[in-house]
mmCIF file of C-alpha atoms in Angstrom:
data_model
loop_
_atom_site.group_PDB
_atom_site.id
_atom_site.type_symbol
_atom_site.label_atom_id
_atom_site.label_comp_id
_atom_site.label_asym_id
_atom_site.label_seq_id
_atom_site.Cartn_x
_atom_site.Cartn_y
_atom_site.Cartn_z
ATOM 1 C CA UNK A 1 0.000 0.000 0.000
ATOM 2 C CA UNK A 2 1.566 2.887 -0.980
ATOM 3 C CA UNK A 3 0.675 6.308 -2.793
ATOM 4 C CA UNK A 4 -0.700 4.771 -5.548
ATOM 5 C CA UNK A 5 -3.772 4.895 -4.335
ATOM 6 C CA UNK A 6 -4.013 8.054 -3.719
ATOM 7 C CA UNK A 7 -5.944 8.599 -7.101
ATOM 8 C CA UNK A 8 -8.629 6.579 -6.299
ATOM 9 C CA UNK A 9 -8.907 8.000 -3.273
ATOM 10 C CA UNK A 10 -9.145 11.414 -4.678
ATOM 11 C CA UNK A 11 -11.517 10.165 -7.687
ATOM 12 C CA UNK A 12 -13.713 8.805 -5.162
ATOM 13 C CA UNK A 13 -13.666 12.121 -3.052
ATOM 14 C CA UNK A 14 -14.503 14.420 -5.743
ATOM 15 C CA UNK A 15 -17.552 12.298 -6.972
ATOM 16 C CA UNK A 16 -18.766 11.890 -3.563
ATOM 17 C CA UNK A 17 -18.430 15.743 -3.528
ATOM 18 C CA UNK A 18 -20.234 16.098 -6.371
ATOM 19 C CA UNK A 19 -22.964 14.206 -6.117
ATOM 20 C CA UNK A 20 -23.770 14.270 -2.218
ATOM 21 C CA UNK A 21 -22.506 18.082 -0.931
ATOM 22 C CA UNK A 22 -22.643 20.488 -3.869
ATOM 23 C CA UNK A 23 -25.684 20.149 -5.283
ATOM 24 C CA UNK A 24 -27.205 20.980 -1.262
ATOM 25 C CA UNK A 25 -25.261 23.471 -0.414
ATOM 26 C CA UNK A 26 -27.147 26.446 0.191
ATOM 27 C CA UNK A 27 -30.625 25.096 -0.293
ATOM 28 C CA UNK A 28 -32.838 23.709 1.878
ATOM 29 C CA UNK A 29 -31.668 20.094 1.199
ATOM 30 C CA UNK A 30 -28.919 21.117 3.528
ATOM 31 C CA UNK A 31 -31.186 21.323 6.728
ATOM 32 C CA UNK A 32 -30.278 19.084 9.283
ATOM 33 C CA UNK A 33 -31.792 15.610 9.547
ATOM 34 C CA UNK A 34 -30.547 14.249 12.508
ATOM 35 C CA UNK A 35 -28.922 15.965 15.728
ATOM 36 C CA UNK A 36 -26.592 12.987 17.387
ATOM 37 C CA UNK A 37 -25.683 15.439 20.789
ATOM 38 C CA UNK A 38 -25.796 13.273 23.696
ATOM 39 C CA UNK A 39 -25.549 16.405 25.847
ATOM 40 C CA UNK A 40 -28.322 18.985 26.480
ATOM 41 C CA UNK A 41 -26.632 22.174 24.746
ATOM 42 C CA UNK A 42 -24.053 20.349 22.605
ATOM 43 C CA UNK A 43 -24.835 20.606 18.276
ATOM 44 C CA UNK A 44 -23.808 17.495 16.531
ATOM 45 C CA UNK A 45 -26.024 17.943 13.572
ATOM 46 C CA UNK A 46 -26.761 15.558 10.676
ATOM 47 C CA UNK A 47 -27.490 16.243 7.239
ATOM 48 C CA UNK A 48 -28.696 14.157 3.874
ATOM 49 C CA UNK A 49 -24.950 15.061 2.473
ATOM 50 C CA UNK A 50 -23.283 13.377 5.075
ATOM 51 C CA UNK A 51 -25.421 9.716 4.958
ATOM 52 C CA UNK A 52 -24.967 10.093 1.010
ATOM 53 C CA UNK A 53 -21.310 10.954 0.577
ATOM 54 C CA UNK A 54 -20.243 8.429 3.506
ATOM 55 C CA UNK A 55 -22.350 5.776 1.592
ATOM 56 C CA UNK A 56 -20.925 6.801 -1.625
ATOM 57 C CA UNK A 57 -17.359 6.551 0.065
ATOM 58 C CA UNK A 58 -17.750 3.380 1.965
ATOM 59 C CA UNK A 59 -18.808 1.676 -1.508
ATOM 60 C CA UNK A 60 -15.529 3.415 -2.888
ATOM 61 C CA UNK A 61 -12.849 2.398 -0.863
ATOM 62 C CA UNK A 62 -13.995 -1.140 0.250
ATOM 63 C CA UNK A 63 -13.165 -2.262 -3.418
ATOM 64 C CA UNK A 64 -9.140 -0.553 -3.248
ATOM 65 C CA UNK A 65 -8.482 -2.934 -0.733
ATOM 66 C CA UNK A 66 -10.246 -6.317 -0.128
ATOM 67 C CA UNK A 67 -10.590 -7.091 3.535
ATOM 68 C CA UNK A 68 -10.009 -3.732 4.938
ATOM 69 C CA UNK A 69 -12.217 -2.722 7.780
ATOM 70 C CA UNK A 70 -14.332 0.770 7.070
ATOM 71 C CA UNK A 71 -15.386 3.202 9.507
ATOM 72 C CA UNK A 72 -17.435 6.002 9.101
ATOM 73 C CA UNK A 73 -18.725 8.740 11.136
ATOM 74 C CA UNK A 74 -22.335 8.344 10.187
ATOM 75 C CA UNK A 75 -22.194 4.615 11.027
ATOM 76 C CA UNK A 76 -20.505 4.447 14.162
ATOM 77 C CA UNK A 77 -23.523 6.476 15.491
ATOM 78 C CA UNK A 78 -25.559 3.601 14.908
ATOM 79 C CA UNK A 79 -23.024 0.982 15.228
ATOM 80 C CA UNK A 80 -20.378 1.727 18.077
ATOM 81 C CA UNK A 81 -19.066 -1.666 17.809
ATOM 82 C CA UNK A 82 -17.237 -0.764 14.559
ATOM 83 C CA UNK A 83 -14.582 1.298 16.536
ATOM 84 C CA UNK A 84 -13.407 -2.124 17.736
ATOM 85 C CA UNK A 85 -11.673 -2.266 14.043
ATOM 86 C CA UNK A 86 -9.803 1.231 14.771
ATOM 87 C CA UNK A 87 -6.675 -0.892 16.345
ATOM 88 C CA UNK A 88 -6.210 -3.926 14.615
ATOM 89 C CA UNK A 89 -5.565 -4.631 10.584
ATOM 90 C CA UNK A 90 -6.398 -2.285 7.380
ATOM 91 C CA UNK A 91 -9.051 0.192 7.995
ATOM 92 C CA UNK A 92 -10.574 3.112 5.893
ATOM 93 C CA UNK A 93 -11.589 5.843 8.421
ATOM 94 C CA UNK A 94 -14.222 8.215 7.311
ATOM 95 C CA UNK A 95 -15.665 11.356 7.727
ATOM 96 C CA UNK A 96 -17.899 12.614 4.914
ATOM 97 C CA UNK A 97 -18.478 16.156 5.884
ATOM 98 C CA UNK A 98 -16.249 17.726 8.482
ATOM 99 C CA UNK A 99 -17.729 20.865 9.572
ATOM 100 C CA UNK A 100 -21.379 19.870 9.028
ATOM 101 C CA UNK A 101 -22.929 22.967 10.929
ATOM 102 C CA UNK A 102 -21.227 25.516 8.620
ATOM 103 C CA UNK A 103 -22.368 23.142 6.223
ATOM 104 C CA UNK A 104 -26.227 23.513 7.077
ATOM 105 C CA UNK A 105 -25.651 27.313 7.695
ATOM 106 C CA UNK A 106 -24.592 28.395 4.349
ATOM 107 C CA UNK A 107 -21.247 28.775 5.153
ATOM 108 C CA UNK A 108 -17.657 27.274 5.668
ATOM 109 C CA UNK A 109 -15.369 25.671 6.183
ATOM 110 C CA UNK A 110 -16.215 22.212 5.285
ATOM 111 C CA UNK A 111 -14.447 19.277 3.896
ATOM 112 C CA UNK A 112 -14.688 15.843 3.482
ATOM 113 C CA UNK A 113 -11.438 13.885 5.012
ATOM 114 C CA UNK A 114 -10.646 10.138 4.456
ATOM 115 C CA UNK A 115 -7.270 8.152 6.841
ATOM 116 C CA UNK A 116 -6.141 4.676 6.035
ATOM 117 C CA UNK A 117 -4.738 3.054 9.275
ATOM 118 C CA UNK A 118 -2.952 -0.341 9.369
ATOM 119 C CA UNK A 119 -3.273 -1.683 13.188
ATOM 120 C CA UNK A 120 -4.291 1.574 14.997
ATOM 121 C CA UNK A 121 -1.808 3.640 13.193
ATOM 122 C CA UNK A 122 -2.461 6.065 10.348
ATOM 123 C CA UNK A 123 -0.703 5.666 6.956
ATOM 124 C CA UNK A 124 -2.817 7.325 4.678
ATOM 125 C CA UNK A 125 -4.319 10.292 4.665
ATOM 126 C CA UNK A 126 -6.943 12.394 2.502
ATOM 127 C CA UNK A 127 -8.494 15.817 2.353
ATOM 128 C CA UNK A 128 -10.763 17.450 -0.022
ATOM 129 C CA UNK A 129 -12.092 21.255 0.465
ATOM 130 C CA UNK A 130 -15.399 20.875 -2.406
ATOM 131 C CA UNK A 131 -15.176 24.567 -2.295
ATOM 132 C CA UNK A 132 -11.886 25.147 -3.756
ATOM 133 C CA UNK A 133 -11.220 22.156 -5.407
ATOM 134 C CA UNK A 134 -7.910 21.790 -2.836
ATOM 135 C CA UNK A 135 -7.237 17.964 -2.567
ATOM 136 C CA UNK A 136 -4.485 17.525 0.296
ATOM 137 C CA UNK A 137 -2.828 14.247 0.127
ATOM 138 C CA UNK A 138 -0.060 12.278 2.528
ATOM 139 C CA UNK A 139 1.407 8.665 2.984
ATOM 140 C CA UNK A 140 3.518 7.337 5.717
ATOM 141 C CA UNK A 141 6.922 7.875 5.153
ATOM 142 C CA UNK A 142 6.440 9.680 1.530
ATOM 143 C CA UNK A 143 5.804 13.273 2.325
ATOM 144 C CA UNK A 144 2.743 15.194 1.389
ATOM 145 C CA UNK A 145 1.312 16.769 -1.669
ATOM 146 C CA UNK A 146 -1.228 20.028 -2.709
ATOM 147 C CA UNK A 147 -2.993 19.133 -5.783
ATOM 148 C CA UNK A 148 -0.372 16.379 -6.826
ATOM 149 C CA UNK A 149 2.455 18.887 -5.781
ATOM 150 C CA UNK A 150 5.166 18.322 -2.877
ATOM 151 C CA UNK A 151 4.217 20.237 -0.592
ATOM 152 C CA UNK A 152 6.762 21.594 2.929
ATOM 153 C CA UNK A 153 5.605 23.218 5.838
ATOM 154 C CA UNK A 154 6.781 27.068 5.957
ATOM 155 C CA UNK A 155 10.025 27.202 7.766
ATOM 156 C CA UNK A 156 9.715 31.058 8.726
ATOM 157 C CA UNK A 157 8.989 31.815 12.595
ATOM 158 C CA UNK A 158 6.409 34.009 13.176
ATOM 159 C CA UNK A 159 7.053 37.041 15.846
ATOM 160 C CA UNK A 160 3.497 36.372 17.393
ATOM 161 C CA UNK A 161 2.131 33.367 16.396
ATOM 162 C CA UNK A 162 -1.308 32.663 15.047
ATOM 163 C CA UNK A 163 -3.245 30.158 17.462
ATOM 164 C CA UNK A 164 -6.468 28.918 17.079
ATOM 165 C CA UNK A 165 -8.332 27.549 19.823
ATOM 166 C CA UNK A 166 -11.346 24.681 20.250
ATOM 167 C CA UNK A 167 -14.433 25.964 21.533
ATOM 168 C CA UNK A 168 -15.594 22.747 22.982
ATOM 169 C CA UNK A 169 -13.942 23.171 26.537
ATOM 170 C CA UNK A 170 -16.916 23.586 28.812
ATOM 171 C CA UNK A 171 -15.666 25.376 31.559
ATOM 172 C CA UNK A 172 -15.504 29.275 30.820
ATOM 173 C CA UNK A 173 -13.519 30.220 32.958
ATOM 174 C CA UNK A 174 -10.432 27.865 32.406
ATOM 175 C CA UNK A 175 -11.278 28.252 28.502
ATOM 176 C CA UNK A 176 -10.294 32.083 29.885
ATOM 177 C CA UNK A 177 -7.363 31.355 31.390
ATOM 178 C CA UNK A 178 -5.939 29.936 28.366
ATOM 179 C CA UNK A 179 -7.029 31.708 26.415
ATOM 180 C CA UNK A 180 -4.867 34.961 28.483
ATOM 181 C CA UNK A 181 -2.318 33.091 28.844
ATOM 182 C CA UNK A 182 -1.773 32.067 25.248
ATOM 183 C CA UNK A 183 -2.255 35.539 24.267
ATOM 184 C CA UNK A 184 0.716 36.750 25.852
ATOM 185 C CA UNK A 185 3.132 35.937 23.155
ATOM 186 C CA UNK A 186 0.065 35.377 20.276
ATOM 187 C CA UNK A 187 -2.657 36.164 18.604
ATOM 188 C CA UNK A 188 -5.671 33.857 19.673
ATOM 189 C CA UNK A 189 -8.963 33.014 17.659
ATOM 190 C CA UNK A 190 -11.637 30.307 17.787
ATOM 191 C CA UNK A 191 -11.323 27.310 15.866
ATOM 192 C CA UNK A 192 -13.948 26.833 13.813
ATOM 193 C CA UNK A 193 -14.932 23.188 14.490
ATOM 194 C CA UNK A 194 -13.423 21.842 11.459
ATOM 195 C CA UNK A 195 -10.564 19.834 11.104
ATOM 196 C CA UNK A 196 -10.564 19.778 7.489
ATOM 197 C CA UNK A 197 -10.093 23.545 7.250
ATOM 198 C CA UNK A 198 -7.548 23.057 10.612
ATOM 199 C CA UNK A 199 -4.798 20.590 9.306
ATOM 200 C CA UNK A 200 -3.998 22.317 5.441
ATOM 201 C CA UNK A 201 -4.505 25.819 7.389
ATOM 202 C CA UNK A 202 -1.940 25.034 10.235
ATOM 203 C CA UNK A 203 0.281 23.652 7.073
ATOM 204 C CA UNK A 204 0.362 26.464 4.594
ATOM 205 C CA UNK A 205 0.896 28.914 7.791
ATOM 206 C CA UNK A 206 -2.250 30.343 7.929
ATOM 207 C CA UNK A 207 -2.734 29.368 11.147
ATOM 208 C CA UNK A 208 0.765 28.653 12.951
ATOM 209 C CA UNK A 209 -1.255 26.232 15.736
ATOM 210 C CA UNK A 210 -4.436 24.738 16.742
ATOM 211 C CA UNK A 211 -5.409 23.160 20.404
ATOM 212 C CA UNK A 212 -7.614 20.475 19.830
ATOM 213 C CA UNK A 213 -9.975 18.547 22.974
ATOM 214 C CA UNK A 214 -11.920 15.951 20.562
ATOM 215 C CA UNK A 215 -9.416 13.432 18.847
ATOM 216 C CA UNK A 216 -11.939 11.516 17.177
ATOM 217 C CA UNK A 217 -10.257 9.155 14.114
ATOM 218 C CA UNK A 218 -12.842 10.748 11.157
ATOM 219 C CA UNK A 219 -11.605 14.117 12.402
ATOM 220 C CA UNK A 220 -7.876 13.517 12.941
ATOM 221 C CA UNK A 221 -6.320 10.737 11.643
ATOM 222 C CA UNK A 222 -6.064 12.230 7.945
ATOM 223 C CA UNK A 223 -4.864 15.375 9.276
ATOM 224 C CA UNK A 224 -2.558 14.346 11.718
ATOM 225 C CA UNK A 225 -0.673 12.768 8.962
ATOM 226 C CA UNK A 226 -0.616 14.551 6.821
ATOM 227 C CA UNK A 227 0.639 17.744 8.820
ATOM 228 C CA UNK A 228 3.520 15.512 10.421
ATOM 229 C CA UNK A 229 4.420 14.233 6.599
ATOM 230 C CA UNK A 230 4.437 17.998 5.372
ATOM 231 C CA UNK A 231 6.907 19.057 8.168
ATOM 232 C CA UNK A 232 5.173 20.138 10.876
ATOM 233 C CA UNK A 233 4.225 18.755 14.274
ATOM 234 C CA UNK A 234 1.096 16.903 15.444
ATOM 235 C CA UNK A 235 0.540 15.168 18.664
ATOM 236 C CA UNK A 236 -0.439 14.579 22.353
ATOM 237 C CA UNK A 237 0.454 17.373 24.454
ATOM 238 C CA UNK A 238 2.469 15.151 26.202
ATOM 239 C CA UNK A 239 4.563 14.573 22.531
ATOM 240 C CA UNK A 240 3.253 10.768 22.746
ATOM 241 C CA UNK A 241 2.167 10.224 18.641
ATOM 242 C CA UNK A 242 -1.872 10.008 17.614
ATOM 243 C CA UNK A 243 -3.052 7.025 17.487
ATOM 244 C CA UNK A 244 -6.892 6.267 16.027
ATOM 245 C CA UNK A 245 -8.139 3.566 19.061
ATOM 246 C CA UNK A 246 -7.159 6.482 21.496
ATOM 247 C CA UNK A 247 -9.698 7.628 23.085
ATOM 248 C CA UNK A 248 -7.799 10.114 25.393
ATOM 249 C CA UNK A 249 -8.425 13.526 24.584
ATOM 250 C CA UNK A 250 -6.310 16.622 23.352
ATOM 251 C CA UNK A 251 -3.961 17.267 20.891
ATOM 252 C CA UNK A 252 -1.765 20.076 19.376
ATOM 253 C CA UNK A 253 -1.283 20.670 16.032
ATOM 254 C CA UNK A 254 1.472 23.456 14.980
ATOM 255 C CA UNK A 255 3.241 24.665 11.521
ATOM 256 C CA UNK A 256 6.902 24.330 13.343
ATOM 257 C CA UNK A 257 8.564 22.546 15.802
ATOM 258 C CA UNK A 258 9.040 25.112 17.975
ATOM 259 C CA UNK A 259 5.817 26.526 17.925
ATOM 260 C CA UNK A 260 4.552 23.397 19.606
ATOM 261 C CA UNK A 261 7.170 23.477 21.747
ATOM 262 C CA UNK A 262 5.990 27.035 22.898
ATOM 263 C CA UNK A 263 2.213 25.841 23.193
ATOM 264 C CA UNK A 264 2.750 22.572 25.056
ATOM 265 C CA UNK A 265 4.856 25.175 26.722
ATOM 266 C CA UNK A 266 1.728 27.089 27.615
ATOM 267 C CA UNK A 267 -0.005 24.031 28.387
ATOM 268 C CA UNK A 268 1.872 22.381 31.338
ATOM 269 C CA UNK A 269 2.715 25.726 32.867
ATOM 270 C CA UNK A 270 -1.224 25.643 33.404
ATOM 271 C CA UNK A 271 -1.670 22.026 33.650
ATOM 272 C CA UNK A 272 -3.721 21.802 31.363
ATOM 273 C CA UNK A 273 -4.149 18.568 28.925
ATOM 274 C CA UNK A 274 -6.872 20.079 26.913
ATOM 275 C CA UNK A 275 -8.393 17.051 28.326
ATOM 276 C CA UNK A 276 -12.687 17.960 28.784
ATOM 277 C CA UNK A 277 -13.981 14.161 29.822
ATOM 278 C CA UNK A 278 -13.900 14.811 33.444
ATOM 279 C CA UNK A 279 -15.773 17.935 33.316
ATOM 280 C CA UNK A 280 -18.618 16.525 31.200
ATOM 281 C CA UNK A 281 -21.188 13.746 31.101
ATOM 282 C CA UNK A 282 -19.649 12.824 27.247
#
């Protein structure tokens, strides 16, 4: 398995982009469907384009490679079990439309973002933007590409670096505290709850970090890789590598070395892990 299959992948992206997100974007066949929040106040909405392109994708990739395991956002809802497959063997990891509530609003980011991991580890990994055609591409061990081209993290260090931060920590007031004490030696925005506008944004310097909570596979894996393929750094705050059957939270994602460095930095000054599950019923 290699990079050769990185055009199927991509043909398989594109028609699932086609035919399941462009043609609702900004109508009503964008609406929600389905809201899968487990917690009172939380947004995890659902949308026609999502159960279509992950179908569409599932179908896809299960022919590249015969007896790989697939997981997909959408399913796992209604079959938890299939996270069982995250650690163990060949499995396609899924997530048809990253950013579905800017989706459903009329807006972006979105993107669609598809991992290959071989026994919990990722190896492969995908990302489309349907907007502006941008199809991000990495393999374990082979670098990264933009639209077919090699593609390096910027080496330049910025004076005050450009951090984006998750919104879903639940506590205010430590959400605060980081947020003042990042700001000391950065500029500080909210992330906008999309990983596929996160990973090429953090890579092409237009962001120079990102402090994730949520690690989920369909979010990360693809990302992850493809960040730490281009050059730059992605991992546990405590430096430990990402791993898709781990369900610990919080991760840092950054264009240089350094500049994770400096946020994990930040981080265990505070003692923070970006860690939310104790403060939550999730």
């Amino acid at each position: 398995m290699n990079r050769h299959l990185t055009p199927a992948v991509e043909q398989a992206m594109r028609e699932a982009a086609r035919l399941a997100i462009l043609p609702r974007f900004g109508t009503a066949g964008a609406a929600p469907v389905e809201d899968k929040a487990e917690n009172p106040g939380d947004s995890e909405p659902v949308t026609a384009a999502d159960r279509e392109c992950e179908a569409i994708l599932s179908d896809r990739l299960a022919g590249l490679i015969p007896g790989a395991h697939v997981v997909g956002e959408e399913a796992v809802h209604h079959r938890p079990e299939l996270l069982d497959h995250l650690g163990s063997g060949t499995c396609w990891i899924i997530d048809p439309l990253d950013g579905t509530a800017n989706f459903a609003a009329g807006t972006g980011p979105f993107g669609l973002l598809v991992a290959l991991a071989q026994d919990g580890i990722p190896i492969g990994g995908w990302i489309l933007d349907p907007l502006s055609g941008r199809f991000c591409a990495a393999f374990s061990g082979e670098g990264a590409t933009i639209d077919g081209t090699p593609f390096r993290t910027p080496s330049a260090e910025p004076a005050r670096p450009l951090v984006a931060v998750t919104r879903l920590i639940p506590d205010k007031d430590r959400r605060a505290r980081l947020l003042t004490a990042l700001a000391e030696d950065a500029e500080v925005l909210d992330s906008p709850r999309c990983a596929a506008d996160q990973y090429p944004r953090i890579a092409t310097g237009g962001n120079h970090a990102t402090l994730f909570t949520r690690t989920l596979p369909w979010d990360h894996a693809a990302g992850v890789l493809f960040l730490n393929e281009a050059g730059g750094r992605a991992t546990r705050p405590d430096g430990s590598p990402y791993r898709c059957d781990d369900r610990r939270e919080g991760l840092i994602a950054a264009t240089t070395e350094k500049t994770w460095n400096w946020a994990a930095g930040r981080l265990s000054a505070l003692g923070d892990s970006l860690t939310v599950r104790l403060e939550t019923t999730r």
